[in-house]
Tab-separated table of C-alpha atoms and ligand atoms in Angstrom:
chain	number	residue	atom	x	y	z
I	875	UNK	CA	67.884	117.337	108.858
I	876	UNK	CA	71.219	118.470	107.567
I	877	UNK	CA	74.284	116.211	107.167
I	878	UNK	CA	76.361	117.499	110.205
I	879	UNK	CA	74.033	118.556	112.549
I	880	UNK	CA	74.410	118.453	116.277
I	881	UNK	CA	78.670	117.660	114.852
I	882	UNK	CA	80.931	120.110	116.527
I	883	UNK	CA	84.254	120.999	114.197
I	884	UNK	CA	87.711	122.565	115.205
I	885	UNK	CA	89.154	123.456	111.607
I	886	UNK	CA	92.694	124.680	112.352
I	887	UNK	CA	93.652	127.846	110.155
I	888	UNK	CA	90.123	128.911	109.355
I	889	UNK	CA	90.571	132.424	108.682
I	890	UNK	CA	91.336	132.053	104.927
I	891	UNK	CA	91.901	129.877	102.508
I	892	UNK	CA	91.427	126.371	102.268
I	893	UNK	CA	90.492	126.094	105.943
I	894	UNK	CA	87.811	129.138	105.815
I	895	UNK	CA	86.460	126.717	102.797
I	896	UNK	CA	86.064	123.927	104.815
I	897	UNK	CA	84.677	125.945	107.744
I	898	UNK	CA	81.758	127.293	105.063
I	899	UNK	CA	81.135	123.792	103.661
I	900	UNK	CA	81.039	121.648	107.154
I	901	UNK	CA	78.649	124.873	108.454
I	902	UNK	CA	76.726	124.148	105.342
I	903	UNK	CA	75.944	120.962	106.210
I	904	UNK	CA	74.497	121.870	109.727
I	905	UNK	CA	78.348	121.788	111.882
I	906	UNK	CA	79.430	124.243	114.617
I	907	UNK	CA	82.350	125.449	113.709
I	908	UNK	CA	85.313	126.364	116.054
I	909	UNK	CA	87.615	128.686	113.636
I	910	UNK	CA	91.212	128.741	114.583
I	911	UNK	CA	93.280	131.678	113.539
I	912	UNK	CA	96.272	133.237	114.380
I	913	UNK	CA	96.855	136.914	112.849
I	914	UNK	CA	94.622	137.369	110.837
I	915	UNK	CA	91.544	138.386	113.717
I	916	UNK	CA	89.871	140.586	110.606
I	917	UNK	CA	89.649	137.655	108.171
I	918	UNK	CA	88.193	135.519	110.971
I	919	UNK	CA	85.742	137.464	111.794
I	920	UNK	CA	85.084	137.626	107.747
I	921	UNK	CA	84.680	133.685	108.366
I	922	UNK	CA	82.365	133.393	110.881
I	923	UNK	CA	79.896	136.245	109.094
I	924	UNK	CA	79.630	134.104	106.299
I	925	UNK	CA	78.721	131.219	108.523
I	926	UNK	CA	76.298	132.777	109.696
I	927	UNK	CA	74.956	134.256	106.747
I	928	UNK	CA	74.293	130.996	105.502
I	929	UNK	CA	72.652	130.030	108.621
I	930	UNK	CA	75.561	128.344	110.150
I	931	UNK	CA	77.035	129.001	113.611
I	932	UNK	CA	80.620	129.056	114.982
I	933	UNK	CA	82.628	130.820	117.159
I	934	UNK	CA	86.518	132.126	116.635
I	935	UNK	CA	89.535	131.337	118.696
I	936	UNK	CA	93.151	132.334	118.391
I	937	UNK	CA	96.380	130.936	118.755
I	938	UNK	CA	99.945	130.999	117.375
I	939	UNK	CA	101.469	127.492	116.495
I	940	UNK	CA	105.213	128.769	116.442
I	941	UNK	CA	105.097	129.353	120.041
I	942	UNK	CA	104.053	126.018	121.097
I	943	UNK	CA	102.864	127.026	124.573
I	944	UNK	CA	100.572	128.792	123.077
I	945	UNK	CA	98.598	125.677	122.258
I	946	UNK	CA	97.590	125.543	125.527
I	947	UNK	CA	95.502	128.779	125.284
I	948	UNK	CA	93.615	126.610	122.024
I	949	UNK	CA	92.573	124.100	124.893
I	950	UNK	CA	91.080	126.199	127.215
I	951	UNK	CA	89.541	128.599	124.663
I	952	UNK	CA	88.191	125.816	122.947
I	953	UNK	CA	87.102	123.950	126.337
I	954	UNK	CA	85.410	127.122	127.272
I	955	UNK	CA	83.151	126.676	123.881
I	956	UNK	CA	83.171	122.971	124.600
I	957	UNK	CA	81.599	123.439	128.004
I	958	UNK	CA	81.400	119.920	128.342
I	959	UNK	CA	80.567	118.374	124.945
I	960	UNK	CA	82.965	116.873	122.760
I	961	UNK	CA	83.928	117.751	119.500
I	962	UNK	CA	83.451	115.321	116.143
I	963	UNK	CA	85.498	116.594	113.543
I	964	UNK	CA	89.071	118.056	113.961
I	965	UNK	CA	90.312	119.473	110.688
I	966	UNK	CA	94.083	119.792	110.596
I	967	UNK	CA	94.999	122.605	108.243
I	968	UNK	CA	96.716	125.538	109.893
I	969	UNK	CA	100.039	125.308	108.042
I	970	UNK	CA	103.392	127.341	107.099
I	971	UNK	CA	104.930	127.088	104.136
I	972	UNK	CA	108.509	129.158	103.869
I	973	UNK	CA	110.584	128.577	100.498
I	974	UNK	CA	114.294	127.708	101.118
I	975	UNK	CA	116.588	124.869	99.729
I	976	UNK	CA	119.085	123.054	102.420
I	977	UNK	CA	121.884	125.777	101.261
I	978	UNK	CA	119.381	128.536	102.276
I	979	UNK	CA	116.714	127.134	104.858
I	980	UNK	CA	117.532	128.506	108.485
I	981	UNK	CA	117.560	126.815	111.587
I	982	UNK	CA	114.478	129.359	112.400
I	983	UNK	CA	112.243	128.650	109.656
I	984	UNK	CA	112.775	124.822	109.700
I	985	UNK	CA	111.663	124.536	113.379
I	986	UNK	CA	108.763	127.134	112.150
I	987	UNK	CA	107.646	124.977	109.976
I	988	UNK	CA	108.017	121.783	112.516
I	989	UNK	CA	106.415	123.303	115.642
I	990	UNK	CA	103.248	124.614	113.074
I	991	UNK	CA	102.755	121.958	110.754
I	992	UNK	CA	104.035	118.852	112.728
I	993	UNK	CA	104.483	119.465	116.869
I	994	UNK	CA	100.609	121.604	116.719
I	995	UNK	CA	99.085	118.866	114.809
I	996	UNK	CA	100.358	116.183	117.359
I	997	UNK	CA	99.665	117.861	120.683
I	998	UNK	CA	96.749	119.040	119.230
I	999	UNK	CA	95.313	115.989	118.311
I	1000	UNK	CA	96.642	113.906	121.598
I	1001	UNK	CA	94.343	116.703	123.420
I	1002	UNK	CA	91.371	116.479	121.549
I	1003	UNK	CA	91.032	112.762	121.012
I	1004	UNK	CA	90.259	112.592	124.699
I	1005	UNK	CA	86.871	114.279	124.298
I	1006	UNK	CA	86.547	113.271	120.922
I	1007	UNK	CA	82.580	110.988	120.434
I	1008	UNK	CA	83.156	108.095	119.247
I	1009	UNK	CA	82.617	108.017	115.255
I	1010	UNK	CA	84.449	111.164	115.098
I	1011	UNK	CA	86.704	112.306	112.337
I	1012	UNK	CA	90.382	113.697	112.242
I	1013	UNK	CA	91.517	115.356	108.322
I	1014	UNK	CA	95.314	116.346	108.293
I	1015	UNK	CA	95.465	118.715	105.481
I	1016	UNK	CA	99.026	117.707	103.602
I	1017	UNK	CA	100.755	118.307	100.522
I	1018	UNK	CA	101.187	116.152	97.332
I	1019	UNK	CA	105.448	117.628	98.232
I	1020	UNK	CA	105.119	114.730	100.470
I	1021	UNK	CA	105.409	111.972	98.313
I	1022	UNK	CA	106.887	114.240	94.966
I	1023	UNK	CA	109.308	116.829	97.282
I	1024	UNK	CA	111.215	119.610	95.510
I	1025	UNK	CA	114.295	121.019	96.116
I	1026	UNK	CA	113.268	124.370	97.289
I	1027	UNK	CA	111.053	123.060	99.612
I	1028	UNK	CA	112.713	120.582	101.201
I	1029	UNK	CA	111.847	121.334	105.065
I	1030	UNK	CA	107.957	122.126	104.177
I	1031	UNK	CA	107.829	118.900	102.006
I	1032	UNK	CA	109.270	116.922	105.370
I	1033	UNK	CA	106.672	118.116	107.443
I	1034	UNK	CA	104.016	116.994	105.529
I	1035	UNK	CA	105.945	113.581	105.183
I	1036	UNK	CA	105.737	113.689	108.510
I	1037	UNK	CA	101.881	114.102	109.024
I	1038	UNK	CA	101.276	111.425	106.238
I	1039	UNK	CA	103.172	108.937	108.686
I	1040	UNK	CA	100.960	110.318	112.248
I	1041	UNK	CA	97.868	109.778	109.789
I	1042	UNK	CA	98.945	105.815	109.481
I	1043	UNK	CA	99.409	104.898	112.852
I	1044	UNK	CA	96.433	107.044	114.451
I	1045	UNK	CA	94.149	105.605	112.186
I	1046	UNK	CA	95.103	102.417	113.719
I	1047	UNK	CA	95.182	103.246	117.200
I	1048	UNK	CA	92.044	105.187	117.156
I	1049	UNK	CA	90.176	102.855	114.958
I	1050	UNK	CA	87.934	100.731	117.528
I	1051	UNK	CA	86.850	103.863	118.544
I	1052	UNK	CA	85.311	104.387	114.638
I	1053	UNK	CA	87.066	107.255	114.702
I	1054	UNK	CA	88.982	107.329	110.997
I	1055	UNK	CA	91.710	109.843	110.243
I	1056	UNK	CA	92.878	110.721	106.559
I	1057	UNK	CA	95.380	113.049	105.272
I	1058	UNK	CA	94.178	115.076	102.387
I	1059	UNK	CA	96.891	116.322	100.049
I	1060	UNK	CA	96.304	119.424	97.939
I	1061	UNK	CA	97.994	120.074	94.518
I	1062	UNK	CA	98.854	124.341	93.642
I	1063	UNK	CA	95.875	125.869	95.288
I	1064	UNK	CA	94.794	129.482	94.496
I	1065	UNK	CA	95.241	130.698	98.448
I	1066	UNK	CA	97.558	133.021	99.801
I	1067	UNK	CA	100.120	130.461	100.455
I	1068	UNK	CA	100.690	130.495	96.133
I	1069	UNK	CA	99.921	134.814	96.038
I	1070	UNK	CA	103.387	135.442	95.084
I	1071	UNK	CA	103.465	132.550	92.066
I	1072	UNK	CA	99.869	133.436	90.808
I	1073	UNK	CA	100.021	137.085	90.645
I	1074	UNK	CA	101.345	136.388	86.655
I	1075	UNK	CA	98.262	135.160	85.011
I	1076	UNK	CA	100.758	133.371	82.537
I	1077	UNK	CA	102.899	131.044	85.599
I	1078	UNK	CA	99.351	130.346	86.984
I	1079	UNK	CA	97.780	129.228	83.945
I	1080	UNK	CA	100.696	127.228	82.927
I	1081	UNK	CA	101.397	125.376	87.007
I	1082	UNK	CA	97.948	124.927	85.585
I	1083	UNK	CA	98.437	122.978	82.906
I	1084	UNK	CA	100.351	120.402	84.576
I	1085	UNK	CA	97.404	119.047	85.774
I	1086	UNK	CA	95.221	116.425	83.792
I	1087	UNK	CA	92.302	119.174	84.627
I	1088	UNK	CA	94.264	121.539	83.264
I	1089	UNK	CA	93.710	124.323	86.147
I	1090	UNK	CA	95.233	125.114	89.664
I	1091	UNK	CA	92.858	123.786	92.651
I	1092	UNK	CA	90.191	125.844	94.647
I	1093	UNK	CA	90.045	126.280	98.212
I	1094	UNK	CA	86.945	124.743	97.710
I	1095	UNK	CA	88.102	121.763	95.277
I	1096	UNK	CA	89.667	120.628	99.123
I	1097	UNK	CA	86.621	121.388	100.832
I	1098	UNK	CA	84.481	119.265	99.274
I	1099	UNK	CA	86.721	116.067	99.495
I	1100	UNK	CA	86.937	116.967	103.648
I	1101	UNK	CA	83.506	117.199	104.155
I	1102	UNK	CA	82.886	113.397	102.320
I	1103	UNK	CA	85.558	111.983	104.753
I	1104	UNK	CA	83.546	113.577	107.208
I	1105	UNK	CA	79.804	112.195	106.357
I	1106	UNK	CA	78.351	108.961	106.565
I	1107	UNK	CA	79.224	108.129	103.004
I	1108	UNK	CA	83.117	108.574	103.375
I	1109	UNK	CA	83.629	106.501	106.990
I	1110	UNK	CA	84.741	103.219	105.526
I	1111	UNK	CA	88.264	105.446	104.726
I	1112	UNK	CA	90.676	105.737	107.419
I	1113	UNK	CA	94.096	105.548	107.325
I	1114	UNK	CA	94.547	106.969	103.463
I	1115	UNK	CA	96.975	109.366	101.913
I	1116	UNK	CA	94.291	110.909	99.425
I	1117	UNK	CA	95.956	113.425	96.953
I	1118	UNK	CA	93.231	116.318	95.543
I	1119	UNK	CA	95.529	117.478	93.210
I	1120	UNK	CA	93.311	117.719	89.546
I	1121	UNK	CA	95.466	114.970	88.710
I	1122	UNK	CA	99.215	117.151	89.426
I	1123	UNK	CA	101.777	115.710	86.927
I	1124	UNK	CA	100.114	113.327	85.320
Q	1597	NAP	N1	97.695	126.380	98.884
Q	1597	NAP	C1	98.317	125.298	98.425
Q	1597	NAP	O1	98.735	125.242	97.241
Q	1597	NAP	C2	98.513	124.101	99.314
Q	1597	NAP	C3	98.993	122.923	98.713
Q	1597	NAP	C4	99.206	121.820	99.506
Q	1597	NAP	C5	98.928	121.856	100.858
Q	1597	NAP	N2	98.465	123.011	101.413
Q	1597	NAP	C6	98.190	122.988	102.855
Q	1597	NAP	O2	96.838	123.391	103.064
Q	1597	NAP	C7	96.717	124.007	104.356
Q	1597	NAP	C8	96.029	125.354	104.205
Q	1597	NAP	O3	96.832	126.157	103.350
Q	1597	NAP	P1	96.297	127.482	102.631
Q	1597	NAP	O4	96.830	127.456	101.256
Q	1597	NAP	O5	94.848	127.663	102.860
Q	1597	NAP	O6	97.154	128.573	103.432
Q	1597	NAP	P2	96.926	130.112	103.755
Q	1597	NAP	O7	95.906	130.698	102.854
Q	1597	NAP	O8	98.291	130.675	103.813
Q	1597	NAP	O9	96.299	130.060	105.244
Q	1597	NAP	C9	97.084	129.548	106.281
Q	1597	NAP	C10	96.246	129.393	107.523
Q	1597	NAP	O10	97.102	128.872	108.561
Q	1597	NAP	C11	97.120	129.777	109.669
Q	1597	NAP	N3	98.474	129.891	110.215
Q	1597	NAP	C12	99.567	130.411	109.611
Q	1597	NAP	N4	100.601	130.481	110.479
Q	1597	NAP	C13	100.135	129.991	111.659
Q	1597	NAP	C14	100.705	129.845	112.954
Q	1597	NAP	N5	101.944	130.249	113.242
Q	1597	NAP	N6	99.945	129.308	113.924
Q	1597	NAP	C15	98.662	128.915	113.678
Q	1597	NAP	N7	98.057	129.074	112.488
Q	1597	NAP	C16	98.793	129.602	111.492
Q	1597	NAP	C17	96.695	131.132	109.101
Q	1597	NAP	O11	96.123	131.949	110.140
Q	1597	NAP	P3	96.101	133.567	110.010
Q	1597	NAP	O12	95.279	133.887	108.794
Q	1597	NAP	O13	95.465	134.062	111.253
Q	1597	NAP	O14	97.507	133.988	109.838
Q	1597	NAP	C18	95.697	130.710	108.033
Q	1597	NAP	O15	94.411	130.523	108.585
Q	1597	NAP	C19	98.154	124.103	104.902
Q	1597	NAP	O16	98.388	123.034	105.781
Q	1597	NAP	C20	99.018	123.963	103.669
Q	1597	NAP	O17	100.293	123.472	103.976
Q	1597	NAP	C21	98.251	124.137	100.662
């Protein structure tokens, strides 16, 4: 029997990069998989063929985060697949990342940036823990920016300040339910979120370097640390900030 059979997942942001990884790894291991994207229908679809290639099953759903009503669609599509069951595993990731310093950041891409990578992730969470089985698991994908910000980031490095804080006091509050919740905080990971810093060979290989493993992170470097908080092995963890970084500025 494989590790996560009979486990339903939501992973938010599954139709590339990290949260396609985690999608392919929990699917893997025997999950349904509910993949969440937003514009990227094509990529999706990409997903969920290579789920099922590998003998995995899913189904795709779609909704945009910066429009916060449109959450509600994200319910009922995902009730639809639900049909009554509850889900396990509810994987955080979908996020926005827009460069700016406070001279430069807009009123428009701050509240961007809140309404995808904070107000979603609450509301989104406060709906699902209601038919959430006991046991489950909730992974909020952050960003080692939340505890080392920099200055031209200083509204996306918030947010995920933000999530490290909802992480804390859900893990209490959902905690005699055995339900744990963990942020996971990626380092520089080689997604399209870091396709404008990578394209030189020389920036990559040197953003690199300032890790003690001397290379940037994988989508599937993540992956693999999500789907241990997620078995049997990794459910004595709840509550934790747990950088996957390759050691960042060490
Ligand atoms: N890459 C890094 O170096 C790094 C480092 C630290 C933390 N992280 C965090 O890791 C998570 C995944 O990042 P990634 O690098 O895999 O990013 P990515 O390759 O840019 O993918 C972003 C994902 O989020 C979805 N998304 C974007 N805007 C959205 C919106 N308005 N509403 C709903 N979904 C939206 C995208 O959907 P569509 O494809 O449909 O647009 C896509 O699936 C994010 O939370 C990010 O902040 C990344």
């Amino acid at each position: 029997m494989k590790k996560f059979e009979n486990k339903i997942a939501l992973i938010t942001g599954s139709s590339r990069g990290i949260g396609k990884s985690i999608a392919l790894e929990l699917a893997k291991e025997g999950a349904f998989v509910i993949i969440h994207y937003t514009n990227n229908k094509l990529s999706a679809e990409q997903t969920l063929n290579e789920v099922n290639a590998i003998g995995g099953k899913g189904e795709l759903v779609r909704a945009d985060f910066m429009d916060t009503n449109s959450i509600d669609d994200l319910f009922s599509e995902v009730d639809k697949i639900l049909s009554n069951k509850k889900i396990d595993f509810l994987i955080n990731n979908a996020g926005l990342l827009e460069k700016s310093s406070i001279e430069n950041v807009s009123e428009e891409q701050f509240d961007n940036m809140f309404n995808v990578n904070v107000k979603s992730v609450f509301f989104i969470t406060k709906h699902f823990i209601s038919i959430m089985n006991n046991g489950g698991r909730i992974i909020n994908i952050s960003s080692n920016l939340s505890k080392r910000p920099r200055q031209e980031l200083i509204a996306y490095a918030m947010t995920k300040a933000a999530i490290d804080n909802f992480t804390t006091t859900l893990a209490s509050t959902l905690g005699s339910r055995q339900i744990t919740v963990n942020s996971v905080a990626p380092g520089a990971t080689d997604t399209d979120m870091n396709k404008e810093r990578f394209k030189d060979p020389i920036v990559k290989e040197s953003i690199g370097n300032m890790n003690a493993l001397k290379r940037v992170g994988t989508p599937n470097d993540i992956a693999k640390v999500v789907t241990f908080l997620c078995s049997e092995d990794g459910g004595w963890i709840t509550g934790q900030y747990i950088e996957a970084s390759g050691g960042a500025g060490l």
